[in-house]
Amino acid sequence: MFDRLSFPQPWLSLILFLTWQFLNDGVSGASVVMGLILAWAIPQITHGFWPERPAFFKSWRMPGYLLHVIRDIVVASFQVAKLILSPRQPRPVFVSYPLELEHPLAISILASTISLTPGTVSVDISDDNRILLVHALDAENDDEVIDVIRTRYEKPLLEMFQ
Protein backbone atom coordinates (compact mmCIF):
# COMPACT_ATOMS: atom_id res chain seq x y z
CA MET A 1 0.00 0.00 0.00
CA PHE A 2 2.79 2.44 0.88
CA ASP A 3 4.73 2.43 -2.36
CA ARG A 4 7.81 4.67 -2.28
CA LEU A 5 6.80 6.39 -5.52
CA SER A 6 3.36 7.36 -4.33
CA PHE A 7 4.34 7.87 -0.69
CA PRO A 8 7.84 9.44 -0.62
CA GLN A 9 7.80 9.55 3.20
CA PRO A 10 5.80 6.50 4.31
CA TRP A 11 6.33 7.08 8.03
CA LEU A 12 5.22 10.70 7.69
CA SER A 13 2.15 9.53 5.76
CA LEU A 14 1.29 7.02 8.47
CA ILE A 15 1.72 9.61 11.22
CA LEU A 16 -0.38 12.15 9.31
CA PHE A 17 -3.13 9.59 8.72
CA LEU A 18 -3.21 8.49 12.38
CA THR A 19 -3.07 12.09 13.64
CA TRP A 20 -6.00 13.00 11.40
CA GLN A 21 -8.00 10.09 12.79
CA PHE A 22 -7.25 11.11 16.38
CA LEU A 23 -8.24 14.71 15.69
CA ASN A 24 -11.62 13.71 14.26
CA ASP A 25 -14.62 12.96 16.40
CA GLY A 26 -14.49 9.27 15.55
CA VAL A 27 -13.57 7.19 12.54
CA SER A 28 -15.90 7.45 9.57
CA GLY A 29 -15.65 6.83 5.87
CA ALA A 30 -15.15 10.55 5.20
CA SER A 31 -12.42 10.90 7.82
CA VAL A 32 -10.55 7.87 6.44
CA VAL A 33 -10.74 9.23 2.87
CA MET A 34 -9.64 12.70 3.97
CA GLY A 35 -6.86 11.18 6.09
CA LEU A 36 -5.60 9.19 3.09
CA ILE A 37 -5.70 12.30 0.89
CA LEU A 38 -3.70 14.28 3.46
CA ALA A 39 -1.29 11.37 4.02
CA TRP A 40 -0.61 11.34 0.29
CA ALA A 41 -0.73 15.09 -0.53
CA ILE A 42 1.40 16.59 2.27
CA PRO A 43 4.46 14.39 1.61
CA GLN A 44 4.07 15.05 -2.13
CA ILE A 45 4.04 18.81 -1.56
CA THR A 46 6.91 18.78 0.98
CA HIS A 47 9.04 16.17 -0.84
CA GLY A 48 11.59 18.80 -1.90
CA PHE A 49 12.27 19.72 1.73
CA TRP A 50 13.33 16.16 2.63
CA PRO A 51 16.90 15.84 1.32
CA GLU A 52 17.48 12.30 2.57
CA ARG A 53 15.52 9.49 4.14
CA PRO A 54 16.13 8.91 7.85
CA ALA A 55 18.94 6.41 8.26
CA PHE A 56 17.63 4.20 11.03
CA PHE A 57 19.52 0.96 10.93
CA LYS A 58 17.99 -0.47 14.09
CA SER A 59 14.64 1.29 14.25
CA TRP A 60 13.13 -1.40 16.47
CA ARG A 61 15.11 0.13 19.37
CA MET A 62 13.27 3.46 19.14
CA PRO A 63 10.21 2.42 21.24
CA GLY A 64 12.51 1.32 24.08
CA TYR A 65 14.43 4.58 23.81
CA LEU A 66 11.18 6.59 23.94
CA LEU A 67 9.99 4.72 27.04
CA HIS A 68 13.37 5.33 28.65
CA VAL A 69 13.14 9.07 27.86
CA ILE A 70 9.57 9.32 29.18
CA ARG A 71 10.66 7.69 32.43
CA ASP A 72 13.58 10.12 32.70
CA ILE A 73 11.27 13.09 32.08
CA VAL A 74 8.96 12.02 34.92
CA VAL A 75 11.84 11.39 37.34
CA ALA A 76 13.59 14.66 36.39
CA SER A 77 10.31 16.58 36.89
CA PHE A 78 10.17 15.45 40.50
CA GLN A 79 13.88 16.16 41.01
CA VAL A 80 13.52 19.71 39.66
CA ALA A 81 10.39 20.31 41.77
CA LYS A 82 12.25 19.08 44.86
CA LEU A 83 15.20 21.36 44.05
CA ILE A 84 12.97 24.39 43.52
CA LEU A 85 11.10 23.80 46.79
CA SER A 86 14.25 23.20 48.84
CA PRO A 87 16.27 26.01 50.40
CA ARG A 88 19.42 24.82 48.62
CA GLN A 89 20.52 26.95 45.70
CA PRO A 90 20.89 25.20 42.34
CA ARG A 91 24.34 25.00 40.78
CA PRO A 92 23.75 25.88 37.12
CA VAL A 93 26.46 25.03 34.63
CA PHE A 94 27.07 25.30 30.89
CA VAL A 95 28.69 22.18 29.45
CA SER A 96 30.40 21.74 26.09
CA TYR A 97 29.33 18.22 25.24
CA PRO A 98 31.57 16.43 22.69
CA LEU A 99 29.35 14.56 20.23
CA GLU A 100 30.13 11.10 18.94
CA LEU A 101 26.98 11.13 16.79
CA GLU A 102 27.43 12.22 13.19
CA HIS A 103 24.01 11.80 11.57
CA PRO A 104 22.03 15.07 11.65
CA LEU A 105 18.78 13.33 12.63
CA ALA A 106 20.49 11.55 15.52
CA ILE A 107 22.00 14.83 16.74
CA SER A 108 18.56 16.48 16.53
CA ILE A 109 16.98 13.64 18.52
CA LEU A 110 19.71 13.94 21.17
CA ALA A 111 19.33 17.73 21.42
CA SER A 112 15.53 17.39 21.65
CA THR A 113 15.81 14.69 24.31
CA ILE A 114 18.11 16.88 26.39
CA SER A 115 15.73 19.84 26.08
CA LEU A 116 12.66 17.74 26.91
CA THR A 117 14.23 16.48 30.13
CA PRO A 118 13.53 19.00 32.93
CA GLY A 119 16.67 20.61 34.28
CA THR A 120 18.64 20.54 31.02
CA VAL A 121 18.47 22.49 27.78
CA SER A 122 20.37 22.16 24.51
CA VAL A 123 21.55 25.68 23.81
CA ASP A 124 23.67 25.56 20.67
CA ILE A 125 25.67 23.30 18.38
CA SER A 126 29.05 24.10 16.88
CA ASP A 127 29.35 24.81 13.17
CA ASP A 128 31.12 21.48 12.61
CA ASN A 129 28.42 19.51 14.56
CA ARG A 130 31.00 18.18 17.02
CA ILE A 131 30.14 20.14 20.21
CA LEU A 132 26.69 20.58 21.75
CA LEU A 133 26.34 23.34 24.33
CA VAL A 134 24.09 22.18 27.16
CA HIS A 135 22.79 24.10 30.19
CA ALA A 136 22.16 22.04 33.31
CA LEU A 137 20.15 23.53 36.17
CA ASP A 138 22.03 21.67 38.89
CA ALA A 139 25.29 19.76 38.52
CA GLU A 140 28.45 19.14 40.50
CA ASN A 141 30.70 19.43 37.44
CA ASP A 142 30.83 19.09 33.66
CA ASP A 143 31.87 15.43 33.76
CA GLU A 144 28.70 14.46 35.64
CA VAL A 145 26.47 15.96 32.92
CA ILE A 146 28.59 14.50 30.11
CA ASP A 147 28.52 11.00 31.63
CA VAL A 148 24.74 11.03 32.08
CA ILE A 149 24.06 12.24 28.53
CA ARG A 150 26.56 9.83 27.00
CA THR A 151 25.32 6.70 28.81
CA ARG A 152 21.58 7.38 28.92
CA TYR A 153 20.97 9.03 25.53
CA GLU A 154 23.87 9.16 23.10
CA LYS A 155 24.94 5.52 23.44
CA PRO A 156 21.47 4.15 22.53
CA LEU A 157 21.25 6.62 19.62
CA LEU A 158 24.66 5.50 18.38
CA GLU A 159 23.40 1.92 18.39
CA MET A 160 20.33 2.94 16.36
CA PHE A 161 22.15 5.04 13.76
CA GLN A 162 25.40 3.10 13.23
PDB file of C-alpha atoms in Angstrom:
ATOM      1  CA  MET A   1       0.000   0.000   0.000  1.00  0.00           C
ATOM      2  CA  PHE A   2       2.792   2.439   0.884  1.00  0.00           C
ATOM      3  CA  ASP A   3       4.730   2.426  -2.361  1.00  0.00           C
ATOM      4  CA  ARG A   4       7.812   4.670  -2.285  1.00  0.00           C
ATOM      5  CA  LEU A   5       6.801   6.385  -5.517  1.00  0.00           C
ATOM      6  CA  SER A   6       3.364   7.360  -4.332  1.00  0.00           C
ATOM      7  CA  PHE A   7       4.344   7.872  -0.685  1.00  0.00           C
ATOM      8  CA  PRO A   8       7.837   9.437  -0.615  1.00  0.00           C
ATOM      9  CA  GLN A   9       7.800   9.550   3.195  1.00  0.00           C
ATOM     10  CA  PRO A  10       5.800   6.497   4.310  1.00  0.00           C
ATOM     11  CA  TRP A  11       6.332   7.082   8.031  1.00  0.00           C
ATOM     12  CA  LEU A  12       5.217  10.699   7.692  1.00  0.00           C
ATOM     13  CA  SER A  13       2.153   9.531   5.760  1.00  0.00           C
ATOM     14  CA  LEU A  14       1.291   7.018   8.465  1.00  0.00           C
ATOM     15  CA  ILE A  15       1.720   9.608  11.222  1.00  0.00           C
ATOM     16  CA  LEU A  16      -0.384  12.147   9.312  1.00  0.00           C
ATOM     17  CA  PHE A  17      -3.135   9.594   8.724  1.00  0.00           C
ATOM     18  CA  LEU A  18      -3.214   8.492  12.382  1.00  0.00           C
ATOM     19  CA  THR A  19      -3.072  12.086  13.640  1.00  0.00           C
ATOM     20  CA  TRP A  20      -5.998  13.001  11.402  1.00  0.00           C
ATOM     21  CA  GLN A  21      -8.004  10.088  12.787  1.00  0.00           C
ATOM     22  CA  PHE A  22      -7.254  11.109  16.385  1.00  0.00           C
ATOM     23  CA  LEU A  23      -8.239  14.715  15.687  1.00  0.00           C
ATOM     24  CA  ASN A  24     -11.617  13.712  14.259  1.00  0.00           C
ATOM     25  CA  ASP A  25     -14.616  12.959  16.401  1.00  0.00           C
ATOM     26  CA  GLY A  26     -14.494   9.273  15.547  1.00  0.00           C
ATOM     27  CA  VAL A  27     -13.566   7.194  12.541  1.00  0.00           C
ATOM     28  CA  SER A  28     -15.898   7.452   9.572  1.00  0.00           C
ATOM     29  CA  GLY A  29     -15.649   6.833   5.872  1.00  0.00           C
ATOM     30  CA  ALA A  30     -15.146  10.547   5.199  1.00  0.00           C
ATOM     31  CA  SER A  31     -12.415  10.898   7.819  1.00  0.00           C
ATOM     32  CA  VAL A  32     -10.550   7.871   6.437  1.00  0.00           C
ATOM     33  CA  VAL A  33     -10.743   9.227   2.870  1.00  0.00           C
ATOM     34  CA  MET A  34      -9.638  12.701   3.968  1.00  0.00           C
ATOM     35  CA  GLY A  35      -6.856  11.175   6.092  1.00  0.00           C
ATOM     36  CA  LEU A  36      -5.600   9.194   3.085  1.00  0.00           C
ATOM     37  CA  ILE A  37      -5.700  12.299   0.894  1.00  0.00           C
ATOM     38  CA  LEU A  38      -3.695  14.284   3.457  1.00  0.00           C
ATOM     39  CA  ALA A  39      -1.294  11.374   4.022  1.00  0.00           C
ATOM     40  CA  TRP A  40      -0.611  11.343   0.288  1.00  0.00           C
ATOM     41  CA  ALA A  41      -0.726  15.086  -0.535  1.00  0.00           C
ATOM     42  CA  ILE A  42       1.396  16.585   2.268  1.00  0.00           C
ATOM     43  CA  PRO A  43       4.458  14.392   1.609  1.00  0.00           C
ATOM     44  CA  GLN A  44       4.070  15.053  -2.131  1.00  0.00           C
ATOM     45  CA  ILE A  45       4.043  18.813  -1.556  1.00  0.00           C
ATOM     46  CA  THR A  46       6.910  18.785   0.976  1.00  0.00           C
ATOM     47  CA  HIS A  47       9.040  16.174  -0.844  1.00  0.00           C
ATOM     48  CA  GLY A  48      11.589  18.798  -1.899  1.00  0.00           C
ATOM     49  CA  PHE A  49      12.265  19.716   1.735  1.00  0.00           C
ATOM     50  CA  TRP A  50      13.330  16.161   2.626  1.00  0.00           C
ATOM     51  CA  PRO A  51      16.903  15.836   1.321  1.00  0.00           C
ATOM     52  CA  GLU A  52      17.479  12.297   2.570  1.00  0.00           C
ATOM     53  CA  ARG A  53      15.523   9.488   4.137  1.00  0.00           C
ATOM     54  CA  PRO A  54      16.129   8.911   7.849  1.00  0.00           C
ATOM     55  CA  ALA A  55      18.941   6.405   8.265  1.00  0.00           C
ATOM     56  CA  PHE A  56      17.632   4.199  11.031  1.00  0.00           C
ATOM     57  CA  PHE A  57      19.522   0.963  10.932  1.00  0.00           C
ATOM     58  CA  LYS A  58      17.989  -0.471  14.088  1.00  0.00           C
ATOM     59  CA  SER A  59      14.644   1.295  14.251  1.00  0.00           C
ATOM     60  CA  TRP A  60      13.129  -1.404  16.469  1.00  0.00           C
ATOM     61  CA  ARG A  61      15.113   0.129  19.369  1.00  0.00           C
ATOM     62  CA  MET A  62      13.269   3.464  19.144  1.00  0.00           C
ATOM     63  CA  PRO A  63      10.212   2.421  21.242  1.00  0.00           C
ATOM     64  CA  GLY A  64      12.507   1.323  24.083  1.00  0.00           C
ATOM     65  CA  TYR A  65      14.427   4.579  23.813  1.00  0.00           C
ATOM     66  CA  LEU A  66      11.180   6.591  23.939  1.00  0.00           C
ATOM     67  CA  LEU A  67       9.989   4.720  27.040  1.00  0.00           C
ATOM     68  CA  HIS A  68      13.374   5.330  28.647  1.00  0.00           C
ATOM     69  CA  VAL A  69      13.144   9.074  27.861  1.00  0.00           C
ATOM     70  CA  ILE A  70       9.567   9.324  29.181  1.00  0.00           C
ATOM     71  CA  ARG A  71      10.658   7.690  32.433  1.00  0.00           C
ATOM     72  CA  ASP A  72      13.579  10.122  32.701  1.00  0.00           C
ATOM     73  CA  ILE A  73      11.266  13.090  32.077  1.00  0.00           C
ATOM     74  CA  VAL A  74       8.964  12.020  34.918  1.00  0.00           C
ATOM     75  CA  VAL A  75      11.843  11.385  37.337  1.00  0.00           C
ATOM     76  CA  ALA A  76      13.586  14.658  36.392  1.00  0.00           C
ATOM     77  CA  SER A  77      10.315  16.577  36.894  1.00  0.00           C
ATOM     78  CA  PHE A  78      10.170  15.449  40.503  1.00  0.00           C
ATOM     79  CA  GLN A  79      13.880  16.164  41.014  1.00  0.00           C
ATOM     80  CA  VAL A  80      13.520  19.709  39.663  1.00  0.00           C
ATOM     81  CA  ALA A  81      10.391  20.314  41.772  1.00  0.00           C
ATOM     82  CA  LYS A  82      12.249  19.081  44.864  1.00  0.00           C
ATOM     83  CA  LEU A  83      15.200  21.356  44.045  1.00  0.00           C
ATOM     84  CA  ILE A  84      12.967  24.391  43.520  1.00  0.00           C
ATOM     85  CA  LEU A  85      11.105  23.802  46.794  1.00  0.00           C
ATOM     86  CA  SER A  86      14.247  23.198  48.837  1.00  0.00           C
ATOM     87  CA  PRO A  87      16.267  26.010  50.399  1.00  0.00           C
ATOM     88  CA  ARG A  88      19.422  24.820  48.622  1.00  0.00           C
ATOM     89  CA  GLN A  89      20.516  26.955  45.702  1.00  0.00           C
ATOM     90  CA  PRO A  90      20.894  25.196  42.343  1.00  0.00           C
ATOM     91  CA  ARG A  91      24.344  25.004  40.778  1.00  0.00           C
ATOM     92  CA  PRO A  92      23.748  25.885  37.120  1.00  0.00           C
ATOM     93  CA  VAL A  93      26.461  25.035  34.628  1.00  0.00           C
ATOM     94  CA  PHE A  94      27.070  25.299  30.892  1.00  0.00           C
ATOM     95  CA  VAL A  95      28.691  22.178  29.448  1.00  0.00           C
ATOM     96  CA  SER A  96      30.398  21.736  26.094  1.00  0.00           C
ATOM     97  CA  TYR A  97      29.332  18.216  25.241  1.00  0.00           C
ATOM     98  CA  PRO A  98      31.573  16.435  22.691  1.00  0.00           C
ATOM     99  CA  LEU A  99      29.354  14.563  20.234  1.00  0.00           C
ATOM    100  CA  GLU A 100      30.125  11.101  18.935  1.00  0.00           C
ATOM    101  CA  LEU A 101      26.978  11.131  16.793  1.00  0.00           C
ATOM    102  CA  GLU A 102      27.431  12.219  13.189  1.00  0.00           C
ATOM    103  CA  HIS A 103      24.013  11.797  11.571  1.00  0.00           C
ATOM    104  CA  PRO A 104      22.028  15.074  11.647  1.00  0.00           C
ATOM    105  CA  LEU A 105      18.781  13.332  12.633  1.00  0.00           C
ATOM    106  CA  ALA A 106      20.493  11.547  15.521  1.00  0.00           C
ATOM    107  CA  ILE A 107      22.000  14.827  16.737  1.00  0.00           C
ATOM    108  CA  SER A 108      18.555  16.475  16.534  1.00  0.00           C
ATOM    109  CA  ILE A 109      16.981  13.639  18.522  1.00  0.00           C
ATOM    110  CA  LEU A 110      19.708  13.938  21.172  1.00  0.00           C
ATOM    111  CA  ALA A 111      19.326  17.731  21.419  1.00  0.00           C
ATOM    112  CA  SER A 112      15.534  17.390  21.651  1.00  0.00           C
ATOM    113  CA  THR A 113      15.810  14.686  24.306  1.00  0.00           C
ATOM    114  CA  ILE A 114      18.106  16.878  26.394  1.00  0.00           C
ATOM    115  CA  SER A 115      15.729  19.844  26.082  1.00  0.00           C
ATOM    116  CA  LEU A 116      12.662  17.738  26.907  1.00  0.00           C
ATOM    117  CA  THR A 117      14.225  16.482  30.129  1.00  0.00           C
ATOM    118  CA  PRO A 118      13.532  18.997  32.927  1.00  0.00           C
ATOM    119  CA  GLY A 119      16.674  20.605  34.285  1.00  0.00           C
ATOM    120  CA  THR A 120      18.637  20.536  31.025  1.00  0.00           C
ATOM    121  CA  VAL A 121      18.467  22.485  27.780  1.00  0.00           C
ATOM    122  CA  SER A 122      20.371  22.165  24.513  1.00  0.00           C
ATOM    123  CA  VAL A 123      21.549  25.681  23.809  1.00  0.00           C
ATOM    124  CA  ASP A 124      23.675  25.562  20.673  1.00  0.00           C
ATOM    125  CA  ILE A 125      25.670  23.302  18.384  1.00  0.00           C
ATOM    126  CA  SER A 126      29.045  24.098  16.883  1.00  0.00           C
ATOM    127  CA  ASP A 127      29.346  24.814  13.165  1.00  0.00           C
ATOM    128  CA  ASP A 128      31.120  21.483  12.614  1.00  0.00           C
ATOM    129  CA  ASN A 129      28.418  19.514  14.558  1.00  0.00           C
ATOM    130  CA  ARG A 130      31.002  18.182  17.023  1.00  0.00           C
ATOM    131  CA  ILE A 131      30.136  20.141  20.209  1.00  0.00           C
ATOM    132  CA  LEU A 132      26.693  20.577  21.754  1.00  0.00           C
ATOM    133  CA  LEU A 133      26.343  23.343  24.332  1.00  0.00           C
ATOM    134  CA  VAL A 134      24.086  22.180  27.165  1.00  0.00           C
ATOM    135  CA  HIS A 135      22.791  24.103  30.188  1.00  0.00           C
ATOM    136  CA  ALA A 136      22.162  22.042  33.312  1.00  0.00           C
ATOM    137  CA  LEU A 137      20.147  23.529  36.174  1.00  0.00           C
ATOM    138  CA  ASP A 138      22.026  21.670  38.886  1.00  0.00           C
ATOM    139  CA  ALA A 139      25.290  19.764  38.524  1.00  0.00           C
ATOM    140  CA  GLU A 140      28.453  19.135  40.497  1.00  0.00           C
ATOM    141  CA  ASN A 141      30.699  19.430  37.444  1.00  0.00           C
ATOM    142  CA  ASP A 142      30.827  19.090  33.661  1.00  0.00           C
ATOM    143  CA  ASP A 143      31.866  15.431  33.757  1.00  0.00           C
ATOM    144  CA  GLU A 144      28.702  14.459  35.637  1.00  0.00           C
ATOM    145  CA  VAL A 145      26.474  15.959  32.922  1.00  0.00           C
ATOM    146  CA  ILE A 146      28.594  14.505  30.107  1.00  0.00           C
ATOM    147  CA  ASP A 147      28.518  11.001  31.625  1.00  0.00           C
ATOM    148  CA  VAL A 148      24.739  11.034  32.079  1.00  0.00           C
ATOM    149  CA  ILE A 149      24.062  12.242  28.534  1.00  0.00           C
ATOM    150  CA  ARG A 150      26.557   9.825  27.004  1.00  0.00           C
ATOM    151  CA  THR A 151      25.320   6.698  28.807  1.00  0.00           C
ATOM    152  CA  ARG A 152      21.582   7.384  28.917  1.00  0.00           C
ATOM    153  CA  TYR A 153      20.969   9.029  25.534  1.00  0.00           C
ATOM    154  CA  GLU A 154      23.870   9.157  23.100  1.00  0.00           C
ATOM    155  CA  LYS A 155      24.943   5.522  23.438  1.00  0.00           C
ATOM    156  CA  PRO A 156      21.465   4.146  22.528  1.00  0.00           C
ATOM    157  CA  LEU A 157      21.252   6.617  19.617  1.00  0.00           C
ATOM    158  CA  LEU A 158      24.663   5.498  18.379  1.00  0.00           C
ATOM    159  CA  GLU A 159      23.396   1.917  18.388  1.00  0.00           C
ATOM    160  CA  MET A 160      20.330   2.941  16.358  1.00  0.00           C
ATOM    161  CA  PHE A 161      22.154   5.040  13.758  1.00  0.00           C
ATOM    162  CA  GLN A 162      25.405   3.104  13.234  1.00  0.00           C
TER     163      GLN A 162
END
